[in-house]
Short mmCIF file of C-alpha atoms in Angstrom, two decimals:
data_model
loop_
_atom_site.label_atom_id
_atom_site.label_comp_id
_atom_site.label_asym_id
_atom_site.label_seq_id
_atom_site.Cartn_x
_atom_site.Cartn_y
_atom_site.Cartn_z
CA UNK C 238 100.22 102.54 94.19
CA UNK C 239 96.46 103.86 93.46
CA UNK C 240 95.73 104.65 89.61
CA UNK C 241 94.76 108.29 91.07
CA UNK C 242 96.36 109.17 94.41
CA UNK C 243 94.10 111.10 96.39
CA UNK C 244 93.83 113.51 99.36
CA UNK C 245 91.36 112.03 101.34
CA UNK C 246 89.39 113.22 104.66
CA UNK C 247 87.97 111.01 106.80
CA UNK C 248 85.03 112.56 108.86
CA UNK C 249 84.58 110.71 112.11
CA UNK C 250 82.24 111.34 114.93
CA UNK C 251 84.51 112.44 117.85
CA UNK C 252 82.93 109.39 120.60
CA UNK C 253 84.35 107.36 117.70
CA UNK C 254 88.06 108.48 117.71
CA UNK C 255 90.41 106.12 118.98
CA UNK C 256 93.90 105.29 118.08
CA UNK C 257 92.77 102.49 116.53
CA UNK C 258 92.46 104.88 113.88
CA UNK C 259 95.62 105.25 113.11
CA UNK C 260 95.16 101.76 111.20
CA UNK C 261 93.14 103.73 108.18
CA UNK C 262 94.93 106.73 108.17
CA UNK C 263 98.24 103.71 107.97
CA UNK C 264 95.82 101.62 105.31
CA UNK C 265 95.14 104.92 103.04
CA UNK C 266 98.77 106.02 102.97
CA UNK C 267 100.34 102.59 102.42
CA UNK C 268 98.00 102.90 99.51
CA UNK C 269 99.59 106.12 98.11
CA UNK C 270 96.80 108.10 99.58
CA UNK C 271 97.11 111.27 101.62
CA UNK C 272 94.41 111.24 104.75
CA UNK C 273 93.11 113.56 107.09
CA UNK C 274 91.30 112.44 110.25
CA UNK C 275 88.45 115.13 111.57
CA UNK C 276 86.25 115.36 114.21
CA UNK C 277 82.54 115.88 112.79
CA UNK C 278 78.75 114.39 113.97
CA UNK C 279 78.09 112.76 116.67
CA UNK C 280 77.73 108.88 118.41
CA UNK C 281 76.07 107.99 121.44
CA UNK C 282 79.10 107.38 124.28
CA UNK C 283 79.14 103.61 125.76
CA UNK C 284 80.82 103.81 129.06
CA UNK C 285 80.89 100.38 129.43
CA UNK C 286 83.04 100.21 126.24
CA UNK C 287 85.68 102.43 127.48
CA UNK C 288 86.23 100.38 130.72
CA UNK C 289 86.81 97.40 128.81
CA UNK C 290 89.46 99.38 126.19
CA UNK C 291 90.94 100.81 129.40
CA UNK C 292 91.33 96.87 131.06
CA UNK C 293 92.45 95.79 127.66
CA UNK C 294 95.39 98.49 128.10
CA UNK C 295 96.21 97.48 131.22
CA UNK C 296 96.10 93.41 131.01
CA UNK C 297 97.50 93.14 127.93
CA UNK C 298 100.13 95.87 127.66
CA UNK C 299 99.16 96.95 124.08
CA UNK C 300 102.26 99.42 122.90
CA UNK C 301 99.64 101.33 120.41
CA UNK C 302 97.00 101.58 122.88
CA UNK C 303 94.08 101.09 120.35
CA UNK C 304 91.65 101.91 122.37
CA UNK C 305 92.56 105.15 123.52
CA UNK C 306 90.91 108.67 122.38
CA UNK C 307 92.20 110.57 120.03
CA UNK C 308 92.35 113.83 120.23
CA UNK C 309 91.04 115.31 116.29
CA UNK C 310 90.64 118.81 114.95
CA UNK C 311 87.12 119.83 114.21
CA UNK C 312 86.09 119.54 110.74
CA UNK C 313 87.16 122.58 108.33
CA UNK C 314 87.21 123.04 104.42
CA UNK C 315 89.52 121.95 102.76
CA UNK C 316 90.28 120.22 99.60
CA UNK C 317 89.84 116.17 99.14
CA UNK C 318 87.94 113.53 98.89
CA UNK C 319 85.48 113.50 102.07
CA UNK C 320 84.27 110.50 103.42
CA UNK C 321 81.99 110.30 106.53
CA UNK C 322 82.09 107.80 109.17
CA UNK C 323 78.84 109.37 111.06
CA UNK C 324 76.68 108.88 108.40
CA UNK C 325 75.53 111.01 105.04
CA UNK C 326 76.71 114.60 105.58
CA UNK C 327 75.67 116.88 102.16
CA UNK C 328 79.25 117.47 101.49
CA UNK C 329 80.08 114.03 102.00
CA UNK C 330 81.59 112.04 99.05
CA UNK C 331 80.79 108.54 100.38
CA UNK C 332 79.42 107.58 103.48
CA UNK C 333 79.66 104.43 105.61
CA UNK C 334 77.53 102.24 106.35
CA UNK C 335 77.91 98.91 108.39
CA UNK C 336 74.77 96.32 108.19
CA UNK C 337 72.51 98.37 106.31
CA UNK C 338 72.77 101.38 109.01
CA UNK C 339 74.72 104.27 108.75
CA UNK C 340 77.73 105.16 110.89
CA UNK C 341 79.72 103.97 113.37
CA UNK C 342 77.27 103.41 116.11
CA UNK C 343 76.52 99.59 116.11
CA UNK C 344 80.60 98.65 115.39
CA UNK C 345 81.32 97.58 118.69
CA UNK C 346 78.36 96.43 120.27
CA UNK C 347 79.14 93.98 117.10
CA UNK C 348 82.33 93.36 117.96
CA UNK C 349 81.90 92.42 121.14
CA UNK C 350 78.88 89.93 120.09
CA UNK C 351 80.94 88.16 117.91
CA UNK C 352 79.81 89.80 114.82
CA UNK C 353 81.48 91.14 111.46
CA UNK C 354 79.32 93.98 110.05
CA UNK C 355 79.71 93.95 106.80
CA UNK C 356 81.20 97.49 105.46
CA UNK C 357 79.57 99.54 102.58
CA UNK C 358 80.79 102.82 101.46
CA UNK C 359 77.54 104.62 99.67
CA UNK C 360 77.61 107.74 97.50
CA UNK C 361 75.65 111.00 97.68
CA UNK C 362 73.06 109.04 95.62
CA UNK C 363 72.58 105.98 98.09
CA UNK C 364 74.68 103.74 95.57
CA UNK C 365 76.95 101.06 96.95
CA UNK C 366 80.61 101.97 95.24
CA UNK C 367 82.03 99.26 97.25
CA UNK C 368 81.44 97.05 99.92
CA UNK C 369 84.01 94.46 102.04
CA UNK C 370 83.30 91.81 104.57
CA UNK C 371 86.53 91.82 106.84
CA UNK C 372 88.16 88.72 108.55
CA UNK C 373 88.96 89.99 112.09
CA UNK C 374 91.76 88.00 113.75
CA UNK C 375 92.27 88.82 117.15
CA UNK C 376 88.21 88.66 118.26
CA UNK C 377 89.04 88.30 121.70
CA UNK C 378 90.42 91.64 122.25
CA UNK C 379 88.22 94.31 121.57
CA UNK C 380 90.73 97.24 120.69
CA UNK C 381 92.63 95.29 118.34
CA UNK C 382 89.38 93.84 116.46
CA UNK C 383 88.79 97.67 115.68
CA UNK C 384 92.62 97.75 114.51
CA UNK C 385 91.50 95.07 112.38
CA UNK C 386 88.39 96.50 111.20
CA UNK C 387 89.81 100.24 110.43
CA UNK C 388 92.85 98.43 108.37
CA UNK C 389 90.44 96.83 106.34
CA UNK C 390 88.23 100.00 105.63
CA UNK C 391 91.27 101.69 104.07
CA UNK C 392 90.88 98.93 101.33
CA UNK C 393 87.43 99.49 100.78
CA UNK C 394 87.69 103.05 100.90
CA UNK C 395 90.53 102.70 97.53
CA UNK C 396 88.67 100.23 95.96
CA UNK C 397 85.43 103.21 96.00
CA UNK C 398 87.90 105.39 94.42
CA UNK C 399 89.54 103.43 91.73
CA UNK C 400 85.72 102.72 91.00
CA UNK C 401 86.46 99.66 89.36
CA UNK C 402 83.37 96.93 89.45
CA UNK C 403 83.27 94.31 91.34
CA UNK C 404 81.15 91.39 92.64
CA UNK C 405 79.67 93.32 96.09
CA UNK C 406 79.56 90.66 99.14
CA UNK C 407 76.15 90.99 100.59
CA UNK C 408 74.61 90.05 103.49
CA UNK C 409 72.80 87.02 102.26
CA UNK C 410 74.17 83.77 105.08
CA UNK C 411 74.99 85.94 107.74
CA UNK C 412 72.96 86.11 110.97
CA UNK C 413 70.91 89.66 111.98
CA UNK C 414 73.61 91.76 114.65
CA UNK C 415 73.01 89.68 118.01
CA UNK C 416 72.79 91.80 121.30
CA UNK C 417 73.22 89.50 124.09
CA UNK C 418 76.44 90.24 125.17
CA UNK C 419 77.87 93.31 127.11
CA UNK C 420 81.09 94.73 126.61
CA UNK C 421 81.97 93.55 130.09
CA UNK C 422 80.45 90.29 129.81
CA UNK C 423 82.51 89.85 126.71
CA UNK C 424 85.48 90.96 128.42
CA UNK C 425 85.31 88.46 131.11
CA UNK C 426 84.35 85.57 129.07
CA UNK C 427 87.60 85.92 126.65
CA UNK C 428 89.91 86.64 130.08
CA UNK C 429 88.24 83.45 131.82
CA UNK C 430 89.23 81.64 128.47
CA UNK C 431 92.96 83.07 128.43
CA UNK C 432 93.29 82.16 132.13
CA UNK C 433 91.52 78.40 131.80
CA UNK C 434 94.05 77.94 128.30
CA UNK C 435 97.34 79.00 130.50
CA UNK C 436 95.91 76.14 133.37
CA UNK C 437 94.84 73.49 131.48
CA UNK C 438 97.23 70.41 131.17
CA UNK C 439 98.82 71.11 127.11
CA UNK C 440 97.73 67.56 125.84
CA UNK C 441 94.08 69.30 126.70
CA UNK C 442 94.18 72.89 125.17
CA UNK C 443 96.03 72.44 122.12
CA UNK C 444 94.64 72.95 118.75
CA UNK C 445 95.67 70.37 116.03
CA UNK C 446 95.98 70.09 113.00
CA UNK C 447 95.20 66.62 111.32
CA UNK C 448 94.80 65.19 107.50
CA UNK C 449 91.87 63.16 106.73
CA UNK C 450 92.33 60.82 103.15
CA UNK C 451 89.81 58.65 102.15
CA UNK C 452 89.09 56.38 98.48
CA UNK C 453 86.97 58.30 95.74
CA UNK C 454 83.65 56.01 95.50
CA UNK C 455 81.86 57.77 92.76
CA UNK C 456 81.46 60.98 90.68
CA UNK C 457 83.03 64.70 92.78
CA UNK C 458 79.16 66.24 94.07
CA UNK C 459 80.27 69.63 95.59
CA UNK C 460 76.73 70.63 95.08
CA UNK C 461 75.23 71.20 98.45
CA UNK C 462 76.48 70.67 102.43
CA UNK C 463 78.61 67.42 103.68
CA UNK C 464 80.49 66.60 106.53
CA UNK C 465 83.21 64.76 107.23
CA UNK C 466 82.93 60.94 107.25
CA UNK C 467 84.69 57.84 106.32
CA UNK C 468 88.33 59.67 106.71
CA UNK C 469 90.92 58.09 107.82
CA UNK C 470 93.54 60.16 109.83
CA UNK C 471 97.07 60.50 108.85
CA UNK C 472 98.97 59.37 112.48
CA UNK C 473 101.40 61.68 113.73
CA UNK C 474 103.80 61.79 117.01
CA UNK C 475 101.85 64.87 118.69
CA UNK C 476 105.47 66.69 118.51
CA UNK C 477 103.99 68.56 114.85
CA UNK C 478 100.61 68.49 113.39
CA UNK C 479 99.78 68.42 109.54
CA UNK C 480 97.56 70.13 107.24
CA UNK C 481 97.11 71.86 103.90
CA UNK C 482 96.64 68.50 101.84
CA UNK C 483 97.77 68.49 98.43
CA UNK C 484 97.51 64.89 96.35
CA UNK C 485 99.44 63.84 93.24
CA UNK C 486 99.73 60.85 91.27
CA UNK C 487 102.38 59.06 89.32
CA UNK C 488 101.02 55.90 87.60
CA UNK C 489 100.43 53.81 90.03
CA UNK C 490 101.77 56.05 93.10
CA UNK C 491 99.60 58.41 94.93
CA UNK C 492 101.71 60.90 96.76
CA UNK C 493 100.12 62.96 99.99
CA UNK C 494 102.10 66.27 99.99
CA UNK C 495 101.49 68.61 103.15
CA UNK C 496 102.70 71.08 105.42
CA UNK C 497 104.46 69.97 108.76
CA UNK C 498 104.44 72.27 111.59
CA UNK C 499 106.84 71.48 114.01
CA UNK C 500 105.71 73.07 117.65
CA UNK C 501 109.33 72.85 118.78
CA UNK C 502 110.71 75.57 116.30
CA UNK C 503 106.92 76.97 115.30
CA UNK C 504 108.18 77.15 111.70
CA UNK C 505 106.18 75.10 109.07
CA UNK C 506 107.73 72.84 106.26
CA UNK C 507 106.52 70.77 103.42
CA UNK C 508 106.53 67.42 103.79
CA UNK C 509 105.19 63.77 102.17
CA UNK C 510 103.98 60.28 102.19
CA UNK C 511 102.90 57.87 99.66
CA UNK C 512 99.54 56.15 99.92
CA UNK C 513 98.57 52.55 99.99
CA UNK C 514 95.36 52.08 97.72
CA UNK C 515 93.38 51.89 101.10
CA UNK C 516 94.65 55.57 102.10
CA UNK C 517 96.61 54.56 104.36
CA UNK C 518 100.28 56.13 104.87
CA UNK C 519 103.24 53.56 103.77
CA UNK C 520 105.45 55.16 105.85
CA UNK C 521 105.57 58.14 108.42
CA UNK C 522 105.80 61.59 106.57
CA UNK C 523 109.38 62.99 105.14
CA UNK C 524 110.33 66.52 104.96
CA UNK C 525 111.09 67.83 101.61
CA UNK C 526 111.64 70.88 101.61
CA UNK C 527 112.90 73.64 104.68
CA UNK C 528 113.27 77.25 104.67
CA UNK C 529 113.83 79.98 107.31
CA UNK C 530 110.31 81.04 107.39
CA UNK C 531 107.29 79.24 107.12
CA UNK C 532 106.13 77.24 104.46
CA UNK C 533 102.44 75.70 104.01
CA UNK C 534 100.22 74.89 101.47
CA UNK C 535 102.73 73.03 98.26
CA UNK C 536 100.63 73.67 95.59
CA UNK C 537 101.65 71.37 93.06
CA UNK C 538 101.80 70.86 89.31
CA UNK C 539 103.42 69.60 85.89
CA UNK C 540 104.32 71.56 82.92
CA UNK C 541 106.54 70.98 80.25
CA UNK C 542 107.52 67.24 81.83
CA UNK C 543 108.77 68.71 84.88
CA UNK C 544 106.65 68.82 88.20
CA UNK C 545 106.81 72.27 89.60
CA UNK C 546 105.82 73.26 93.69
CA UNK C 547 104.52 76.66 94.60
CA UNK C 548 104.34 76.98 98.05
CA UNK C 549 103.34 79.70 100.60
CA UNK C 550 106.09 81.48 101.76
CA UNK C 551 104.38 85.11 102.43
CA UNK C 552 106.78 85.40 105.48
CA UNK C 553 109.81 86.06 102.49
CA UNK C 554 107.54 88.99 100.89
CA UNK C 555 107.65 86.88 97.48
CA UNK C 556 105.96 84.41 95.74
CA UNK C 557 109.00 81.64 94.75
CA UNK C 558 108.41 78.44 92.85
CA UNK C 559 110.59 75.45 92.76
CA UNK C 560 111.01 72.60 90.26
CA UNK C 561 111.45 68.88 91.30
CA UNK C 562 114.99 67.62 90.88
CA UNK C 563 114.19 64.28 92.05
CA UNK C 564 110.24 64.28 93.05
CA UNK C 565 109.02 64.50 95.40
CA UNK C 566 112.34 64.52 97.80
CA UNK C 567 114.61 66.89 95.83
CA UNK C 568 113.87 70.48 94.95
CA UNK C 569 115.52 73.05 93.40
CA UNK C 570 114.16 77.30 93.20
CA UNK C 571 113.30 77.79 89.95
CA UNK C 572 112.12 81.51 90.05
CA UNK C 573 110.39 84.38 91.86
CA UNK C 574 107.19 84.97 90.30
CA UNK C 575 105.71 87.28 92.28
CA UNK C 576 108.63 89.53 94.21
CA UNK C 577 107.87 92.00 96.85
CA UNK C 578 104.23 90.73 97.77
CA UNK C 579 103.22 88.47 100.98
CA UNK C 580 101.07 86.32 99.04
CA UNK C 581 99.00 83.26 101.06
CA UNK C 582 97.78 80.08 99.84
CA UNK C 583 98.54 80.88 95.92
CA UNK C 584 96.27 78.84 93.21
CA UNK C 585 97.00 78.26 90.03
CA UNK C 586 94.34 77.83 87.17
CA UNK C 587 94.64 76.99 83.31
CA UNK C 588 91.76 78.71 81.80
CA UNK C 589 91.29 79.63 78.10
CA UNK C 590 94.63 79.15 77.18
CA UNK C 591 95.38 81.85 79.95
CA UNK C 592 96.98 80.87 83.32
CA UNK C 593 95.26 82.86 86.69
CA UNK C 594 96.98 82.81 90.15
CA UNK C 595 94.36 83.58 92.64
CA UNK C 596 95.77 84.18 96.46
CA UNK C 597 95.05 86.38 99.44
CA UNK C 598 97.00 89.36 100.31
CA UNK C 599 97.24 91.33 103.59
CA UNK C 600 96.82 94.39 102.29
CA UNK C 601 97.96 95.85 106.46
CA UNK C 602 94.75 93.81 107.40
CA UNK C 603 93.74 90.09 107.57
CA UNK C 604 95.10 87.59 105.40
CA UNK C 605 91.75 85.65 105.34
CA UNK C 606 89.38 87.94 103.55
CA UNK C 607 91.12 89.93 100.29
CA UNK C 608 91.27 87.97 96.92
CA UNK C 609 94.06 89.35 94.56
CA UNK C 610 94.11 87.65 90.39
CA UNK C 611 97.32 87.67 88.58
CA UNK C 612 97.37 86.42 84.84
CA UNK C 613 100.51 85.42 82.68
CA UNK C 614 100.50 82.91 79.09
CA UNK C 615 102.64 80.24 81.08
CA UNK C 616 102.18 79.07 85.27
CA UNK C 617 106.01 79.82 85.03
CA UNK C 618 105.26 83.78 84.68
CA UNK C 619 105.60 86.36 83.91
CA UNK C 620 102.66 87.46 85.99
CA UNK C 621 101.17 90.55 85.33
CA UNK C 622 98.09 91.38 88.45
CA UNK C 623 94.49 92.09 86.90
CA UNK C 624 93.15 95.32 86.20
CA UNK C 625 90.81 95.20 89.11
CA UNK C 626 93.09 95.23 92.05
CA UNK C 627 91.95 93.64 94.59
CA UNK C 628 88.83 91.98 93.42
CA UNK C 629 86.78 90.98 96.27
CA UNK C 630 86.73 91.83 99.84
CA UNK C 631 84.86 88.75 102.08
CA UNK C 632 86.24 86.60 104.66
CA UNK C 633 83.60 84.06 103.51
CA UNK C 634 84.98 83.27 99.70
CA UNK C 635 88.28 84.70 99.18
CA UNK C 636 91.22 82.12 100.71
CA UNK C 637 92.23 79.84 98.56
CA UNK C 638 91.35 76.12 100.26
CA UNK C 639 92.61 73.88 97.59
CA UNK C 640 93.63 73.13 93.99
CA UNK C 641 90.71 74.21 91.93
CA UNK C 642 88.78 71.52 90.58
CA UNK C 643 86.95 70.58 86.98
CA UNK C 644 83.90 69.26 86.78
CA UNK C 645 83.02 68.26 83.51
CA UNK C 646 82.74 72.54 82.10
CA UNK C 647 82.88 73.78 85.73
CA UNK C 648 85.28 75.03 87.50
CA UNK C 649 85.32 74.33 91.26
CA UNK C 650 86.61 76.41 93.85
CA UNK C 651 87.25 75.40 97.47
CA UNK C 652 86.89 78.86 99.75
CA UNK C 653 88.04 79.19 103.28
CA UNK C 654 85.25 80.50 105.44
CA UNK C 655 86.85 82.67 107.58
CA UNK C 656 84.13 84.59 108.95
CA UNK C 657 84.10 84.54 112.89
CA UNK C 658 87.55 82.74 113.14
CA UNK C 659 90.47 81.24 110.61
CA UNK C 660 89.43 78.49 108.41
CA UNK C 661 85.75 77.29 109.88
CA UNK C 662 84.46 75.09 107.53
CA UNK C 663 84.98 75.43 103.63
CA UNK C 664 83.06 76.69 100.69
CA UNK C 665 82.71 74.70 97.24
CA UNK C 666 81.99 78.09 94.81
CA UNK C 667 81.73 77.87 90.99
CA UNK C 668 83.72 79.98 89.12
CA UNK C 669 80.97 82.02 86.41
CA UNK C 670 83.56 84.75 85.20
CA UNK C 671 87.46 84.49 85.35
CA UNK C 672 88.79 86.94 82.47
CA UNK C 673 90.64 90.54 82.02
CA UNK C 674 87.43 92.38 82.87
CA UNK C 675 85.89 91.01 86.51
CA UNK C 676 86.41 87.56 88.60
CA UNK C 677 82.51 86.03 89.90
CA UNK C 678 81.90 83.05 91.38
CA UNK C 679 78.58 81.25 93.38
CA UNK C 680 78.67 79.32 96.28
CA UNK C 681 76.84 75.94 95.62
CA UNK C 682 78.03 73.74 98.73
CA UNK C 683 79.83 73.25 102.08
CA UNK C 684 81.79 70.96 103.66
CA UNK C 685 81.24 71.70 107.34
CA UNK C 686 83.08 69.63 110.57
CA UNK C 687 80.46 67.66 113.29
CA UNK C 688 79.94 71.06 115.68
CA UNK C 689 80.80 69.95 118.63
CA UNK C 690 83.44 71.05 120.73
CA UNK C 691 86.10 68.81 119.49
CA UNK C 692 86.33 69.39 115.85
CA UNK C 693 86.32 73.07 115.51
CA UNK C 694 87.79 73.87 111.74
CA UNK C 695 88.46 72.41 108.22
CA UNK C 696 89.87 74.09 105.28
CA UNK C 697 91.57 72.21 102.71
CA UNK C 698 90.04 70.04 100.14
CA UNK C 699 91.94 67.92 97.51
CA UNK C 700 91.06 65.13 95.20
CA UNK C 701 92.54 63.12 92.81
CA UNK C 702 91.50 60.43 90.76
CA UNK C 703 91.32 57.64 93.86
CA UNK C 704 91.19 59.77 97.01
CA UNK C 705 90.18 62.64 98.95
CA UNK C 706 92.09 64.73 101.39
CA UNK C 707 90.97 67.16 103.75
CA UNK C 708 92.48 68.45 107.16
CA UNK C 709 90.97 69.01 110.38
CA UNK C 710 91.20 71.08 113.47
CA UNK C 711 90.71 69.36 116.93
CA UNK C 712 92.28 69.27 120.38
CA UNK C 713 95.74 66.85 120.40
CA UNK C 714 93.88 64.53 122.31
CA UNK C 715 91.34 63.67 119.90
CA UNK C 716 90.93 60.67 117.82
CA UNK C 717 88.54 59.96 115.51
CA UNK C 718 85.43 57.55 116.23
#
């Protein structure tokens, strides 16, 4: 629940209104907010646009019909917060802006180019009170990219309320709004695409998941871009594909934790191997732990003498963690340290005697693009979530990608870039402020796949003191040169 539960009216030119709406007016109220949608301003009409929401309805069945109008009352006086989605208005608490222009009008013409605009919400004075860059998961679709968009605004719009500060995401990295492609054209391309996907022999179309381990040779450089060489890739049977590389050593031992996703039951596990000093696997990997619902990323570490695993599990709703029986085959759940919150790809971080727990949360958006901090005096909890809740918005630095790493004073972060599309490439950020008043970090390197057509993602990054893990995402009949 918000600090200070507002009623809140959202001001929206009436070209604009479309049920994808509904996702803010959700967003806001899931958020303890009250909301009012109303029709105000105006936004030049794209015909174009509404033929390709209209063949959206129709091919893909959409039960919410995003794309549809939406009828809205005109705009009256009333009492709340207003905020205006067709740019300043005098009476106008905040105003949006998307790209440094105000309104609505470039959104989909955005959209439909393959471009994130990123969102600021400006006061009467022209200040920026709080800004977001969303992750957008379902690009190919134009009406449910706007779902996505208007779930994310809610967000924003709270965090310009509880007018906490933050670190803003700007604009600096990110291409100028292309124009090249029409709503139809776009339309066509992504159908051709679904139609060529359903054709294609499987061995062909299928994304993959594979883990890449090679020796350590010198000192950890994050500093600056990379790519991918010298790997060797963890075999697999083409029945499952692995990922989310997590390493861990025991004396001599080097252990390769990961998740295993199965594409017979579509439900990931957590699985191992052990390492010969080459990298290489001694043996194929074993599952080692199972639930009903997906599990990924077993975030590992040791406490007290016992080894403890924290694994993503935001299909439960909580945050368990389990402690190591018999490591690394036998497992046993310890606790719940975070209940009633979908939390991805948790992180745990010792850090002036304090321990942090960074993760994304949904939020009713993306789970790509909104960083959330907890804080507790011991990894095993309580957790208590920071006073600046949540603390950044941006699909290009807030997933977790990896254990954080120390480098001699520095803290290292490995980012998910999820900007145009899950997990990209990743981002090595250093950590500059990690306490009870405010979270900052800088991005000082990337570690990006080939670009070409067959390696298309990569975003997780571990290291210990002999090897380093990463995973890739190619078609399942690639193999590495």
């Amino acid at each position: 629940m918000p600090k200070n539960p507002s009623t809140i009216i959202i001001r929206v030119p009436p070209e604009r209104a479309r049920f994808a709406l509904k996702a803010l007016v959700a967003g806001l109220e899931r958020l303890g907010h009250t909301a009012h949608l109303e029709a105000a301003g105006s936004a030049p009409a794209d015909a174009e646009v509404e033929r390709v929401l209209a063949f959206e309805r129709r091919l893909h069945r959409d039960p919410e019909t995003p794309g549809l109008r939406l009828p809205l009352p005109a705009a009256e006086p009333r009492s709340g917060v207003i905020i205006s989605l067709a740019g300043p208005m005098p009476e106008a608490e905040f105003a949006l802006w998307l790209d440094g222009e105000t309104g609505l009008d470039s959104l989909e013409t955005s959209l439909v180019n393959g471009h994130v605009p990123l969102i600021e919400l400006r006061d009467r004075a022209g200040t920026v009170r709080a800004a977001g860059l969303p992750g957008i998961e379902q690009r190919e679709i134009l009406g449910r990219s706007l779902v996505g968009f208007y779930a994310r605004l809610a967000t924003v719009i709270d965090m310009a309320l509880d007018g906490a500060a933050r670190s803003l995401p700007d604009r600096n990295g990110m291409r100028e709004t292309p124009g090249g492609t029409t709503p139809l054209g776009y339309f066509l391309r992504h159908t051709a695409q679904k139609v060529a996907g359903r054709i294609a022999p499987a061995r062909q179309r299928a994304e993959h998941w594979r883990i890449g381990i090679r020796p350590v040779t010198g000192r950890f450089r994050p500093d600056g871009d990379g790519h991918p060489h010298g790997f060797l890739i963890l075999p697999d049977d083409g029945g499952r594909c692995y990922a989310d590389p997590v390493l861990w050593e025991d004396g001599e031992r080097t252990f390769l934790l990961m998740e295993e996703f199965p594409y017979d039951t579509g439900i990931g596990c957590l699985a191992y191997t052990e390492l010969a000093p080459d990298g290489r696997a001694l043996h194929s990997p074993r599952r080692m732990l199972e639930r009903r619902t997906h599990l990924s990323y077993p975030f590992v570490f040791r406490h007290d003498g016992d080894i403890y695993l924290l694994p993503e599990n935001a299909a439960s709703g909580a945050l368990t963690l389990y402690r190591a029986r018999q490591f690394p085959e036998v497992w046993e759940e310890h606790s719940v340290l975070i209940p009633g919150r979908a939390l991805h790809d948790a992180t745990l971080i010792e850090k002036d005697g304090r321990w942090w727990l960074l993760a994304n949360e949904e939020f009713g958006g993306s789970s790509w693009d909104v960083l959330v901090i907890f804080s507790g005096e011991s990894p095993l909890g309580p957790f208590q979530p920071h006073g600046v809740h949540p603390i950044l918005v941006d699909a290009r630095l807030s997933r977790p990608a990896g254990p954080v790493l120390r480098d001699g004073s520095r803290l290292i972060r490995p980012v998910q870039s999820c900007l145009g599309g899950y997990g990209q490439f990743l981002r090595f950020t250093e950590i500059t402020q990690l306490d009870d008043q405010g979270f900052r970090q800088r991005e000082i390197g990337r570690m990006m796949p080939e670009g070409d057509r067959e390696m298309s993602g990569l975003h997780t990054y571990a290291r210990s003191s002999r090897f380093e893990a990463i995973d890739l995402l190619t078609r399942r009949n690639w193999r590495l040169a």
